[in-house]
Amino acid sequence: MTVGVVPDRRLRIGPRDQLLARTAVGLARVLAKRPPEEICRVLTRIRPGSRPATYRQAKWARDAVLTVSVRCCGKNACLPRSLAAVLLCRARGVWPDWCAGVVAAPPFAGHAWIEAEGRMVDEYLDDTFYKRLCGVTAQG
């Protein structure tokens, strides 16, 4: 997807959470270079032991990622942004649904996002515009 995003400038995160967010971004950038089936396999292996994330927890993680990483705010950054947010959530003991799919109307494009409490977290378009192709849910 080619939409850039802007972080919530009101978000203030402490040094520990900033370090966790930067680590999640770094790991996400490496993971984002792997094939989709490998991404799903890695996420499935690290998910056990976590609780489903609330919308508020998932939004905080996404906002924290955007705050510490200009790259994750950029166009075509949905994959590392969503992976970093899910990894940051996991570091805090919770798991949002991680989803990958396509925009279901022209212009067709790949997209990755997170969901919590049955809702997409801060996406540009609503869920009627996306078709999920794969993902790793909180429920397994």
CSV table of C-alpha atoms in Angstrom, one decimal:
chain,number,residue,atom,x,y,z
A,1,MET,CA,0.0,0.0,0.0
A,2,THR,CA,1.4,3.4,-0.8
A,3,VAL,CA,0.0,5.5,2.0
A,4,GLY,CA,2.4,7.1,4.4
A,5,VAL,CA,1.2,7.6,8.0
A,6,VAL,CA,1.9,10.2,10.6
A,7,PRO,CA,2.7,9.3,14.3
A,8,ASP,CA,0.6,10.7,17.1
A,9,ARG,CA,2.9,13.5,18.3
A,10,ARG,CA,1.2,13.5,21.7
A,11,LEU,CA,2.6,10.1,22.5
A,12,ARG,CA,5.4,10.1,25.0
A,13,ILE,CA,7.2,6.9,25.6
A,14,GLY,CA,9.8,6.2,28.3
A,15,PRO,CA,13.4,5.1,27.6
A,16,ARG,CA,12.6,1.4,28.2
A,17,ASP,CA,9.6,1.4,25.9
A,18,GLN,CA,11.6,3.4,23.3
A,19,LEU,CA,14.3,0.7,23.4
A,20,LEU,CA,11.7,-2.1,23.0
A,21,ALA,CA,10.1,-0.2,20.1
A,22,ARG,CA,13.4,0.3,18.4
A,23,THR,CA,14.4,-3.3,18.9
A,24,ALA,CA,11.0,-4.4,17.4
A,25,VAL,CA,11.5,-2.2,14.4
A,26,GLY,CA,15.0,-3.6,13.8
A,27,LEU,CA,13.7,-7.2,14.1
A,28,ALA,CA,10.7,-6.4,11.9
A,29,ARG,CA,13.0,-5.0,9.1
A,30,VAL,CA,14.9,-8.3,9.0
A,31,LEU,CA,11.7,-10.4,9.2
A,32,ALA,CA,10.0,-8.3,6.4
A,33,LYS,CA,12.6,-9.5,3.9
A,34,ARG,CA,11.6,-13.2,4.4
A,35,PRO,CA,8.9,-15.0,2.4
A,36,PRO,CA,5.4,-14.8,3.7
A,37,GLU,CA,5.2,-18.4,4.8
A,38,GLU,CA,8.4,-17.9,6.8
A,39,ILE,CA,7.0,-14.7,8.4
A,40,CYS,CA,3.9,-16.6,9.5
A,41,ARG,CA,6.0,-19.5,10.8
A,42,VAL,CA,8.1,-17.2,12.9
A,43,LEU,CA,5.1,-15.3,14.3
A,44,THR,CA,3.3,-18.5,15.1
A,45,ARG,CA,6.3,-19.8,17.1
A,46,ILE,CA,6.6,-16.6,19.2
A,47,ARG,CA,2.9,-16.1,19.9
A,48,PRO,CA,2.3,-18.8,22.5
A,49,GLY,CA,1.9,-17.5,26.1
A,50,SER,CA,0.5,-14.2,25.0
A,51,ARG,CA,-3.0,-12.8,25.7
A,52,PRO,CA,-5.2,-11.2,23.0
A,53,ALA,CA,-4.3,-7.5,22.7
A,54,THR,CA,-7.0,-4.9,23.3
A,55,TYR,CA,-7.5,-2.2,20.7
A,56,ARG,CA,-5.8,0.3,23.0
A,57,GLN,CA,-2.7,-1.9,23.5
A,58,ALA,CA,-2.4,-2.5,19.8
A,59,LYS,CA,-2.8,1.2,18.9
A,60,TRP,CA,-0.2,2.1,21.5
A,61,ALA,CA,2.3,-0.3,20.0
A,62,ARG,CA,1.6,0.9,16.5
A,63,ASP,CA,2.0,4.6,17.6
A,64,ALA,CA,5.2,3.7,19.5
A,65,VAL,CA,6.7,2.2,16.3
A,66,LEU,CA,5.7,5.2,14.3
A,67,THR,CA,7.2,7.5,17.0
A,68,VAL,CA,10.7,5.8,16.9
A,69,SER,CA,10.9,5.0,13.2
A,70,VAL,CA,10.6,7.4,10.3
A,71,ARG,CA,10.9,4.5,7.9
A,72,CYS,CA,7.8,2.8,9.4
A,73,CYS,CA,5.9,6.0,8.6
A,74,GLY,CA,6.8,5.9,4.9
A,75,LYS,CA,5.0,4.8,1.9
A,76,ASN,CA,5.1,1.0,1.3
A,77,ALA,CA,6.2,0.5,5.0
A,78,CYS,CA,3.1,-1.4,6.0
A,79,LEU,CA,4.9,-4.8,6.4
A,80,PRO,CA,7.7,-3.7,8.7
A,81,ARG,CA,5.3,-1.4,10.6
A,82,SER,CA,2.7,-4.2,11.2
A,83,LEU,CA,5.5,-6.6,12.1
A,84,ALA,CA,7.1,-4.2,14.5
A,85,ALA,CA,3.8,-3.4,16.2
A,86,VAL,CA,3.0,-7.1,16.7
A,87,LEU,CA,6.5,-7.8,18.0
A,88,LEU,CA,6.3,-4.9,20.4
A,89,CYS,CA,2.9,-6.2,21.6
A,90,ARG,CA,4.5,-9.6,22.1
A,91,ALA,CA,7.2,-8.1,24.2
A,92,ARG,CA,4.5,-6.7,26.5
A,93,GLY,CA,2.7,-10.1,26.7
A,94,VAL,CA,-0.1,-9.5,24.3
A,95,TRP,CA,-0.8,-10.4,20.7
A,96,PRO,CA,-3.0,-8.5,18.1
A,97,ASP,CA,-4.0,-10.3,14.9
A,98,TRP,CA,-1.3,-9.8,12.3
A,99,CYS,CA,-2.8,-9.8,8.8
A,100,ALA,CA,-1.5,-9.7,5.3
A,101,GLY,CA,-3.6,-9.3,2.1
A,102,VAL,CA,-4.5,-7.0,-0.7
A,103,VAL,CA,-6.6,-3.9,-1.3
A,104,ALA,CA,-9.6,-5.5,-2.9
A,105,ALA,CA,-10.4,-2.8,-5.5
A,106,PRO,CA,-8.2,-1.1,-8.1
A,107,PRO,CA,-5.5,-0.2,-7.8
A,108,PHE,CA,-4.7,-3.6,-6.4
A,109,ALA,CA,-1.8,-3.6,-3.9
A,110,GLY,CA,-0.4,-5.8,-1.1
A,111,HIS,CA,-0.9,-4.6,2.4
A,112,ALA,CA,-0.2,-5.8,6.0
A,113,TRP,CA,-1.9,-4.6,9.2
A,114,ILE,CA,-2.9,-5.5,12.7
A,115,GLU,CA,-6.3,-6.0,14.2
A,116,ALA,CA,-7.5,-6.1,17.8
A,117,GLU,CA,-11.0,-6.6,19.2
A,118,GLY,CA,-12.2,-7.4,15.7
A,119,ARG,CA,-11.1,-4.0,14.3
A,120,MET,CA,-8.3,-2.8,12.1
A,121,VAL,CA,-5.9,-0.6,14.1
A,122,ASP,CA,-5.6,2.9,12.6
A,123,GLU,CA,-5.8,2.0,8.9
A,124,TYR,CA,-6.3,4.5,6.1
A,125,LEU,CA,-9.3,2.6,4.7
A,126,ASP,CA,-11.9,0.6,6.5
A,127,ASP,CA,-11.9,-3.2,6.4
A,128,THR,CA,-14.3,-3.5,3.4
A,129,PHE,CA,-11.4,-2.4,1.2
A,130,TYR,CA,-9.0,-5.2,2.2
A,131,LYS,CA,-9.0,-8.9,1.5
A,132,ARG,CA,-7.0,-10.9,4.1
A,133,LEU,CA,-4.9,-13.7,2.5
A,134,CYS,CA,-2.9,-14.9,5.5
A,135,GLY,CA,-2.2,-14.0,9.1
A,136,VAL,CA,-1.4,-15.0,12.6
A,137,THR,CA,-4.3,-14.5,15.0
A,138,ALA,CA,-4.3,-14.1,18.8
A,139,GLN,CA,-6.5,-17.2,19.2
A,140,GLY,CA,-4.3,-19.5,17.2
